[in-house]
Each structure stands twice: as structure tokens, then as C-alpha cells.
Amino acid sequence: MQLFENVTMALASVRSNKMRSLLTMLGIIIGIAAVIAIVTVGNSMTGTVTDSMSGMGVSNITVSVTQKDSDDTAGTARGVTLRRFMDATPAADDLISDEMIGEFTAAFPDKIARIELSQEAGSGTLAKYGDPDTTITATVSGSNSAALQALEDSTPILAGRWLDDEKDAGRHVAVVSEKFVEQAIGGSNTDAVGKSFTLNLNSQLYTFYVAGVYEYTENIYASMFGITDDDQIVTSIYIPLDVAKEIAGADAGYQSITVVAATGVNVTSFVDTVGSYFASYYTYNDSWTVSASSISSLVESMTEMLDTLSLGISAIAGISLLVGGIGVMNIMLVSVTERTQEIGTRKALGAPGSAIRTQFITESVILCLIGGLIGVALGIGLGAALSAVVGMSAKPSIGSILIAVGFSMGIGVFFGYYPANKAAKLDPIEALRYE
């Protein structure tokens, strides 16, 4: 009951001095609005970056053959390091072999979803459909079924099918984009399946038959650089992995493979396991070893950096809360002075000092709470507006909102205690005689 009366009196005091109360709350409003807006934009940036990078495959671990450091102490079986001079690329014996991949798969069957293999075959050219004088360019790469599975999840097949390792081994079949059908084959996507086209690839002519047509997605980098002419658009053609290796004249092994971790596997820790496993094959290799990396660690680092940046800026913005608290204490001291006779009357009627103290602390908390709520609403609106300006979806933090409101109430108690305590200690006789 006493609390309800104190809240009622506090609201009445705020209403009777609207402008002064608003100016007093201004520091609290600005501080909380700034903190929430910054946290909202920070969360939006973090979410956007994380989602964007997650689309690139946070479960993917890239395993690559790399040169050993010059101070690497690993050497030959005799313990002597014999580093071959100026090896630019790994030799056939230095590559990751199918045997290594098979043993790795057998060693970690529950932690691997699939292993993606690919081989670039180069860029091919051919005449544009209906215009022999115009040349169309397309990049050609070989991929195993596991690598194409990642494409299947994001790129719909419009006609025909994706390639199959066993069914299409050694065959000159290809999966092309609907844009390539429009550029070089003509007709509908369905009609294009089974038709042939001939590419000038690495100064030789190769004929392929269309096994499938996938949905074309505009390349954002091409649009950024103003490449909108259909004749200039370069699309990707996927062919069987063994055919791509034959065309490229590549060795049997792989300089780089992609290990996709199974669902539930901690990719960050599994990266070290993968790297150590494959590096064990290169213990006595004098020039080359294997390193493993994952985009998940990059995502974590980016998230931590953005969170730290948001926290730092929020701390700077929070200084205005301190200034606002000082303003609250100042106005409460003025209020105590103005209401000295009222305090004296209450004490003369028997009100204890604790009741007077609670009254003024409650008024200070109510003042900060109202300012905090206004700041929260303003901060959410400002954060949403700033997020929209940079093209991101607003992600306000419920936790930061609750902390901001709680902090504003804490400021009310902290900065309201001194004026309240001063009022509680007033001598009732002196207070009644005050003019």
C-alpha cells in the first residue's frame, strides 16, 4: 500500500513538472536509445555476416597440400632435412591420393558427411546459337557426386539430371545452365537434354552431351561490374571428374579436397584432427605437407570481433547514462529543497525517515524508468531504421533491452539515494520554518 502511494506521488510530481522532468530524463533517454540502437545494428551485422558465410559452408573443411616452412624440422628417415629447391607445384607423389581419402573415410565414418572432389578443366568457347560470328565462353570443371550434392541443395535442376560417379564415369556428358542453353544450344531446357555441343577447350575440340540443365543465378560480381550483355555472361559447365582430369592433363591425386563434417560434429576441433591425420602421410616428405582450414573458425572470429566492437561503442554511449544520472540527482536535490515544508509536515505527523527516503527514491526510480522506456522505444526504432538503411533485417536484443531498463532503474536508486537521504535527515522544526 505504501509503495502504491509513493508511486502515485512520484507520477503526480512528474506530471506537475513536465518540462523539467523531460529535460531530466533526456540523458537517460539518449543513453539507452544509443546503446539499444548500436546493439541492434551490431546484431543485424553479425547475423547477416554469419548467415552469408554459413551459406558458404560452415561444415566444410578444406584440406590442401602446402609447402613446408623453411624451418620445418621434419625430414627423411635418417633425420636429415633435404628440401627440394624451388618446387612450385606438388608432384604426383605429393598429392592427396584416393587411397588416403579411403583410409580417412574408414577412420572417421561417423564424423564425415561426404568428401567433395573437383578438377578445373579450363574455359571453353563456342559460337553463339544463331550467330556464328559471336563467341560464348563457359568455365568447365569436373566434380564428383558429393560435390554436386552441395549444388543440388541450392540449385534446382530444371531438366534432365545431375551427374553420377558410376553411371557417367568416362563419358563426355555435362550439366549446363539454362543461360548456356539460351546462349549456345537454343530451344527449351527439356529439348536441350541429349543434345550435343562442341567446346574449344585448351586449344582442342571436345564434344559433350547435355545430361541436365540447372537454374541460372545471376552472378552478383558480374552485375557489379556492369556485365549484363548475354554474350559476355560466363556460366559453369559440370562434367565427370575423371573426364576433367583427362582434359586438364592432371595427375591422379588432388591438391585440395573438401571434407564436409557430419551434423553435430564440432567443426572447429575436427579441423585439427583432419589436418593432423593427412599431415601424417607427409612426415618424410621434404617439401610438402597438408593443412586443413574451415570457414567456421572465420565465422567465430568475425562474430567475436563484431560483438567486441558493439560492446565498445555501447560502453562509450553508456557514458551518457552517467551524465543522465547526475542530472537526476541534481533535479532531485532541487525537488527536496522545494518541498522542504512538505517533508517537515510529514515528519511532524509522525512519518519516519525511512518513509521519506523511500518516497524520494521511488520518485527518482520512476523518473528513470519512464526515461528508460522512452529510450527503449526510440532505440528499437532507430536501430531498425539504421539496419534498413544498410539493407539488413533488424535484430533487437531482448537481453540488452531488459538490461537497459534494469540499469535505468538502478541509476534511479543510486543517484536518488543521496537527495532522498538528505530529505530523510531534515529536522522537522527547521523544515516547517523553511521558506
XYZ file of C-alpha atoms in Angstrom:
435
model
C 0.000 0.000 0.000
C 2.817 2.352 0.940
C 4.606 1.557 -2.338
C 1.462 2.339 -4.331
C 1.151 5.724 -2.580
C 4.815 6.510 -3.290
C 4.390 5.632 -6.979
C 1.227 7.776 -7.178
C 3.020 10.735 -5.570
C 6.007 10.264 -7.907
C 3.774 10.281 -11.010
C 1.962 13.354 -9.721
C 5.318 15.107 -9.269
C 6.351 14.200 -12.834
C 3.051 15.495 -14.235
C 3.296 18.765 -12.315
C 6.749 19.472 -13.753
C 6.517 18.003 -17.267
C 9.224 20.045 -18.966
C 11.679 19.766 -16.107
C 11.068 16.016 -15.876
C 11.560 15.605 -19.634
C 14.838 17.517 -19.574
C 15.947 15.467 -16.572
C 15.161 12.215 -18.409
C 16.848 13.353 -21.625
C 20.269 11.958 -20.697
C 18.732 8.595 -19.767
C 16.683 8.532 -22.982
C 19.654 9.337 -25.223
C 21.971 6.886 -23.478
C 19.603 3.917 -23.542
C 18.423 4.679 -27.096
C 22.031 4.847 -28.293
C 23.003 1.582 -26.590
C 19.988 -0.343 -27.896
C 20.354 1.082 -31.419
C 24.039 0.122 -31.503
C 23.343 -3.381 -30.163
C 20.503 -3.818 -32.685
C 22.666 -2.783 -35.639
C 25.539 -4.901 -34.296
C 23.298 -7.965 -34.023
C 21.986 -7.302 -37.524
C 25.504 -7.070 -38.930
C 26.617 -10.179 -37.050
C 23.546 -12.121 -38.189
C 23.943 -11.021 -41.795
C 27.653 -11.865 -41.908
C 27.089 -15.213 -40.178
C 24.200 -16.164 -42.474
C 26.159 -15.115 -45.539
C 29.246 -17.080 -44.519
C 27.142 -20.024 -43.367
C 25.793 -20.235 -46.901
C 29.373 -20.804 -47.991
C 29.506 -23.962 -45.869
C 30.471 -23.742 -42.201
C 30.675 -27.540 -42.121
C 33.244 -27.593 -44.918
C 36.881 -28.314 -44.124
C 39.354 -27.534 -46.886
C 42.346 -29.861 -46.960
C 45.203 -28.588 -49.111
C 48.724 -29.653 -49.985
C 51.053 -26.804 -48.997
C 54.780 -26.231 -48.923
C 56.560 -26.877 -45.668
C 58.117 -23.968 -43.833
C 61.816 -23.481 -44.404
C 62.479 -24.162 -40.702
C 60.389 -27.345 -40.659
C 62.396 -29.977 -38.767
C 60.614 -32.966 -40.298
C 62.982 -34.770 -42.577
C 63.914 -38.058 -44.080
C 64.067 -41.377 -42.293
C 67.705 -40.619 -41.467
C 66.705 -37.418 -39.687
C 68.270 -35.167 -42.328
C 66.151 -32.458 -43.929
C 66.612 -32.478 -47.697
C 64.326 -29.752 -49.023
C 63.947 -29.813 -52.797
C 64.789 -26.440 -54.266
C 62.058 -24.199 -55.698
C 59.194 -26.729 -56.008
C 56.430 -24.586 -57.455
C 53.721 -27.230 -57.527
C 53.454 -30.634 -55.880
C 54.444 -33.649 -57.942
C 52.142 -36.623 -58.493
C 53.561 -38.404 -55.445
C 52.913 -35.337 -53.289
C 49.174 -35.163 -53.970
C 46.369 -36.470 -51.769
C 45.597 -39.886 -53.198
C 42.370 -41.862 -53.405
C 43.949 -44.374 -51.002
C 44.470 -41.635 -48.389
C 40.880 -40.488 -48.801
C 39.586 -44.048 -48.484
C 41.596 -44.684 -45.294
C 40.477 -41.346 -43.845
C 36.827 -42.151 -44.565
C 37.206 -45.545 -42.908
C 38.860 -43.974 -39.850
C 36.108 -41.377 -39.241
C 32.890 -42.822 -40.696
C 30.607 -41.105 -38.159
C 32.179 -37.662 -38.488
C 32.139 -37.297 -42.277
C 29.046 -36.488 -44.319
C 30.855 -36.569 -47.652
C 34.123 -35.677 -49.379
C 33.917 -33.295 -52.322
C 36.430 -33.596 -55.151
C 36.815 -31.273 -58.110
C 39.128 -30.509 -61.011
C 39.208 -27.365 -63.117
C 39.390 -28.148 -66.833
C 39.651 -24.576 -68.105
C 37.482 -22.135 -70.050
C 35.862 -23.254 -73.270
C 34.454 -21.238 -76.137
C 31.907 -21.907 -78.859
C 29.768 -19.997 -81.321
C 26.574 -18.360 -80.123
C 23.345 -20.028 -81.161
C 22.053 -18.327 -84.308
C 25.093 -16.052 -84.559
C 28.277 -17.909 -85.631
C 30.330 -14.698 -85.531
C 29.775 -14.246 -81.778
C 31.711 -16.353 -79.274
C 30.326 -17.610 -75.951
C 32.605 -18.540 -73.025
C 31.944 -21.062 -70.237
C 34.105 -22.453 -67.451
C 34.393 -26.251 -67.307
C 35.034 -28.190 -64.124
C 34.806 -31.806 -63.088
C 33.052 -32.739 -59.843
C 32.201 -35.943 -58.085
C 28.648 -36.680 -56.967
C 29.399 -35.461 -53.433
C 30.463 -32.045 -54.712
C 27.400 -31.803 -56.930
C 25.203 -32.689 -53.952
C 26.014 -29.317 -52.440
C 24.801 -27.712 -55.671
C 21.629 -29.799 -55.631
C 20.716 -28.324 -52.235
C 20.838 -24.759 -53.546
C 20.454 -25.003 -57.326
C 17.345 -26.676 -58.761
C 17.713 -28.917 -61.797
C 15.210 -27.792 -64.444
C 15.549 -30.639 -66.903
C 17.444 -33.919 -67.017
C 19.616 -34.878 -64.029
C 22.846 -34.220 -62.156
C 25.886 -36.387 -62.858
C 26.552 -39.751 -61.209
C 30.051 -41.035 -60.438
C 29.438 -44.612 -61.560
C 26.964 -44.063 -64.374
C 28.874 -41.207 -66.037
C 32.487 -42.253 -65.455
C 34.500 -41.644 -68.635
C 31.505 -40.233 -70.532
C 31.504 -36.834 -72.190
C 28.260 -35.666 -70.584
C 27.644 -32.292 -68.993
C 25.238 -30.356 -66.830
C 24.796 -26.823 -68.133
C 22.831 -23.756 -67.038
C 19.610 -22.544 -68.613
C 21.548 -19.416 -69.642
C 24.034 -21.597 -71.552
C 21.118 -23.339 -73.303
C 19.847 -19.927 -74.355
C 23.322 -18.798 -75.439
C 24.657 -21.830 -77.267
C 22.002 -24.508 -77.869
C 18.645 -22.814 -78.299
C 15.184 -24.161 -77.660
C 13.700 -25.214 -74.328
C 15.597 -26.737 -71.422
C 13.846 -30.056 -71.931
C 14.711 -30.123 -75.629
C 18.349 -29.381 -74.812
C 18.763 -32.629 -72.830
C 20.574 -35.157 -75.023
C 21.802 -32.558 -77.495
C 25.499 -32.104 -78.160
C 27.748 -29.043 -78.217
C 31.424 -28.704 -79.068
C 33.817 -26.618 -76.965
C 37.207 -25.260 -77.916
C 38.940 -26.186 -74.654
C 42.689 -25.860 -74.104
C 43.173 -25.480 -77.875
C 41.351 -28.755 -78.563
C 37.782 -29.542 -79.552
C 35.652 -31.610 -77.192
C 32.054 -32.660 -77.770
C 29.710 -33.085 -74.811
C 26.109 -34.228 -74.480
C 23.716 -32.406 -72.170
C 22.660 -34.607 -69.244
C 20.892 -31.884 -67.302
C 20.060 -28.188 -67.153
C 20.247 -26.292 -63.855
C 18.666 -22.984 -62.871
C 20.853 -19.991 -63.660
C 21.524 -17.486 -60.860
C 22.835 -14.070 -61.765
C 26.405 -13.502 -60.643
C 26.420 -10.504 -58.282
C 30.006 -9.643 -59.215
C 29.121 -9.578 -62.896
C 26.255 -7.169 -62.237
C 28.523 -5.002 -60.045
C 30.940 -4.602 -62.956
C 28.140 -3.931 -65.412
C 28.353 -7.250 -67.258
C 24.733 -7.551 -68.331
C 25.170 -8.478 -72.018
C 24.139 -12.122 -72.522
C 27.117 -12.667 -74.799
C 29.524 -11.683 -72.005
C 27.945 -13.780 -69.256
C 30.178 -16.740 -68.360
C 28.377 -19.761 -66.903
C 29.664 -23.013 -65.373
C 29.600 -26.418 -67.044
C 29.968 -29.530 -64.874
C 31.453 -32.716 -66.308
C 32.571 -36.059 -64.758
C 35.660 -35.744 -62.574
C 37.768 -38.290 -64.463
C 36.978 -36.603 -67.791
C 38.046 -33.219 -66.396
C 41.330 -34.701 -65.158
C 41.981 -36.209 -68.584
C 41.290 -32.906 -70.364
C 43.428 -30.922 -67.904
C 46.229 -33.477 -68.043
C 46.124 -33.636 -64.251
C 47.683 -36.353 -62.106
C 45.565 -38.929 -60.333
C 45.693 -37.243 -56.905
C 44.281 -33.971 -55.594
C 45.992 -30.826 -54.410
C 42.869 -29.833 -52.495
C 39.770 -31.658 -51.265
C 36.761 -30.607 -49.190
C 35.654 -32.650 -46.197
C 32.060 -31.963 -45.151
C 31.582 -32.741 -41.463
C 28.527 -34.682 -40.362
C 25.702 -32.976 -38.491
C 26.542 -32.424 -34.831
C 30.316 -32.569 -35.285
C 32.302 -29.719 -33.742
C 33.965 -28.475 -36.914
C 36.400 -26.176 -35.102
C 38.015 -29.059 -33.216
C 37.616 -31.571 -36.063
C 39.717 -29.315 -38.323
C 42.824 -30.083 -36.249
C 42.085 -33.811 -36.364
C 41.715 -33.764 -40.151
C 44.883 -31.722 -40.625
C 46.931 -33.974 -38.339
C 45.630 -37.148 -39.999
C 46.571 -36.133 -43.540
C 49.831 -34.478 -42.431
C 50.927 -37.849 -41.016
C 51.261 -39.096 -44.610
C 53.831 -36.340 -45.250
C 56.121 -36.941 -42.286
C 59.025 -37.855 -44.530
C 58.120 -35.542 -47.394
C 60.848 -32.907 -47.559
C 58.886 -30.170 -49.314
C 55.167 -30.671 -48.869
C 52.636 -31.206 -46.106
C 48.879 -30.848 -45.658
C 46.949 -28.114 -43.861
C 43.246 -28.011 -43.005
C 41.072 -24.950 -42.539
C 37.394 -24.210 -42.077
C 35.220 -21.191 -42.561
C 33.559 -21.918 -39.206
C 36.598 -20.584 -37.340
C 36.472 -17.482 -39.523
C 32.776 -17.069 -38.711
C 33.528 -17.332 -34.991
C 36.347 -14.789 -35.229
C 34.173 -12.405 -37.222
C 31.311 -12.750 -34.737
C 33.626 -12.129 -31.777
C 35.124 -9.076 -33.477
C 31.703 -7.572 -34.246
C 30.462 -8.308 -30.717
C 33.542 -6.668 -29.211
C 33.105 -3.640 -31.479
C 29.430 -3.293 -30.496
C 30.299 -3.659 -26.814
C 32.986 -0.983 -27.025
C 30.730 1.505 -28.802
C 27.896 0.699 -26.376
C 30.202 1.413 -23.444
C 31.031 4.809 -24.919
C 27.340 5.528 -25.494
C 26.649 4.400 -21.917
C 28.602 7.388 -20.614
C 25.534 9.493 -21.376
C 23.676 7.331 -18.840
C 26.123 8.508 -16.192
C 25.531 12.104 -17.240
C 21.788 11.466 -17.127
C 22.110 10.024 -13.624
C 23.903 13.140 -12.419
C 21.066 15.188 -13.895
C 18.549 13.074 -11.979
C 20.443 13.604 -8.718
C 20.626 17.348 -9.367
C 16.905 17.705 -10.028
C 16.053 15.559 -7.010
C 18.151 17.870 -4.810
C 16.158 20.781 -6.207
C 12.945 18.890 -5.525
C 13.971 18.246 -1.907
C 14.695 21.943 -1.450
C 11.363 22.967 -2.998
C 9.394 20.518 -0.849
C 11.146 21.155 2.451
C 7.943 22.260 4.188
C 6.075 19.226 2.841
C 8.815 16.986 4.274
C 8.639 18.841 7.602
C 4.849 18.402 7.762
C 5.072 14.646 7.108
C 7.772 14.189 9.736
C 5.811 16.281 12.228
C 2.837 13.985 11.666
C 4.994 11.003 12.535
C 6.413 9.838 9.200
C 9.738 8.073 9.844
C 12.876 8.982 7.935
C 12.731 5.678 6.034
C 9.312 6.638 4.597
C 10.673 9.996 3.394
C 13.731 8.279 1.937
C 11.607 5.671 0.137
C 9.335 8.398 -1.282
C 12.154 10.280 -2.978
C 13.993 7.134 -4.127
C 10.721 5.909 -5.689
C 10.292 9.245 -7.457
C 13.851 9.025 -8.789
C 13.313 5.424 -9.996
C 10.006 6.323 -11.673
C 11.709 9.229 -13.425
C 14.486 6.980 -14.735
C 12.086 4.157 -15.582
C 9.927 6.425 -17.758
C 13.066 7.741 -19.445
C 14.312 4.175 -19.896
C 11.091 3.016 -21.553
C 11.109 6.004 -23.899
C 14.774 5.286 -24.669
C 13.994 1.630 -25.398
C 11.242 2.549 -27.866
C 13.449 5.170 -29.515
C 16.435 2.798 -29.626
C 14.451 -0.023 -31.251
C 13.062 2.381 -33.848
C 16.465 3.933 -34.549
C 18.152 0.514 -34.741
C 15.502 -0.736 -37.180
C 15.900 2.382 -39.332
C 19.712 2.119 -39.435
C 19.524 -1.610 -40.214
C 17.091 -0.908 -43.046
C 19.391 1.788 -44.472
C 22.256 -0.703 -44.827
C 19.900 -3.391 -46.129
C 19.849 -5.700 -43.100
C 16.983 -7.067 -41.036
C 16.747 -5.525 -37.562
C 17.570 -7.888 -34.708
C 16.958 -6.134 -31.376
C 18.318 -7.941 -28.347
C 15.756 -8.737 -25.639
C 18.601 -9.159 -23.181
C 20.009 -5.689 -23.889
C 16.530 -4.165 -23.544
C 15.985 -5.786 -20.135
C 19.475 -4.784 -19.015
C 18.888 -1.200 -20.197
C 15.601 -0.906 -18.291
C 17.126 -2.501 -15.193
C 20.144 -0.234 -15.464
C 17.952 2.848 -15.690
C 16.130 1.792 -12.512
C 19.488 1.167 -10.865
C 20.562 4.678 -11.806
C 17.391 5.974 -10.168
C 18.244 4.206 -6.913
C 21.946 5.129 -6.991
C 21.609 8.797 -7.858
C 18.348 9.239 -5.967
C 19.654 7.916 -2.670
C 21.697 10.984 -1.684
C 18.850 13.506 -2.185
C 16.420 11.060 -0.521
C 18.735 10.555 2.429
C 19.185 14.297 2.754
C 15.405 14.714 2.853
C 15.060 11.947 5.447
C 17.545 13.679 7.773
C 15.840 17.079 7.708
C 14.854 18.377 11.132
C 11.029 18.711 11.129
C 11.061 22.021 13.047
C 13.648 23.560 10.735
C 11.785 22.192 7.713
C 8.479 23.747 8.843
C 10.190 27.113 9.350
C 11.804 26.950 5.849
C 10.511 29.483 3.310
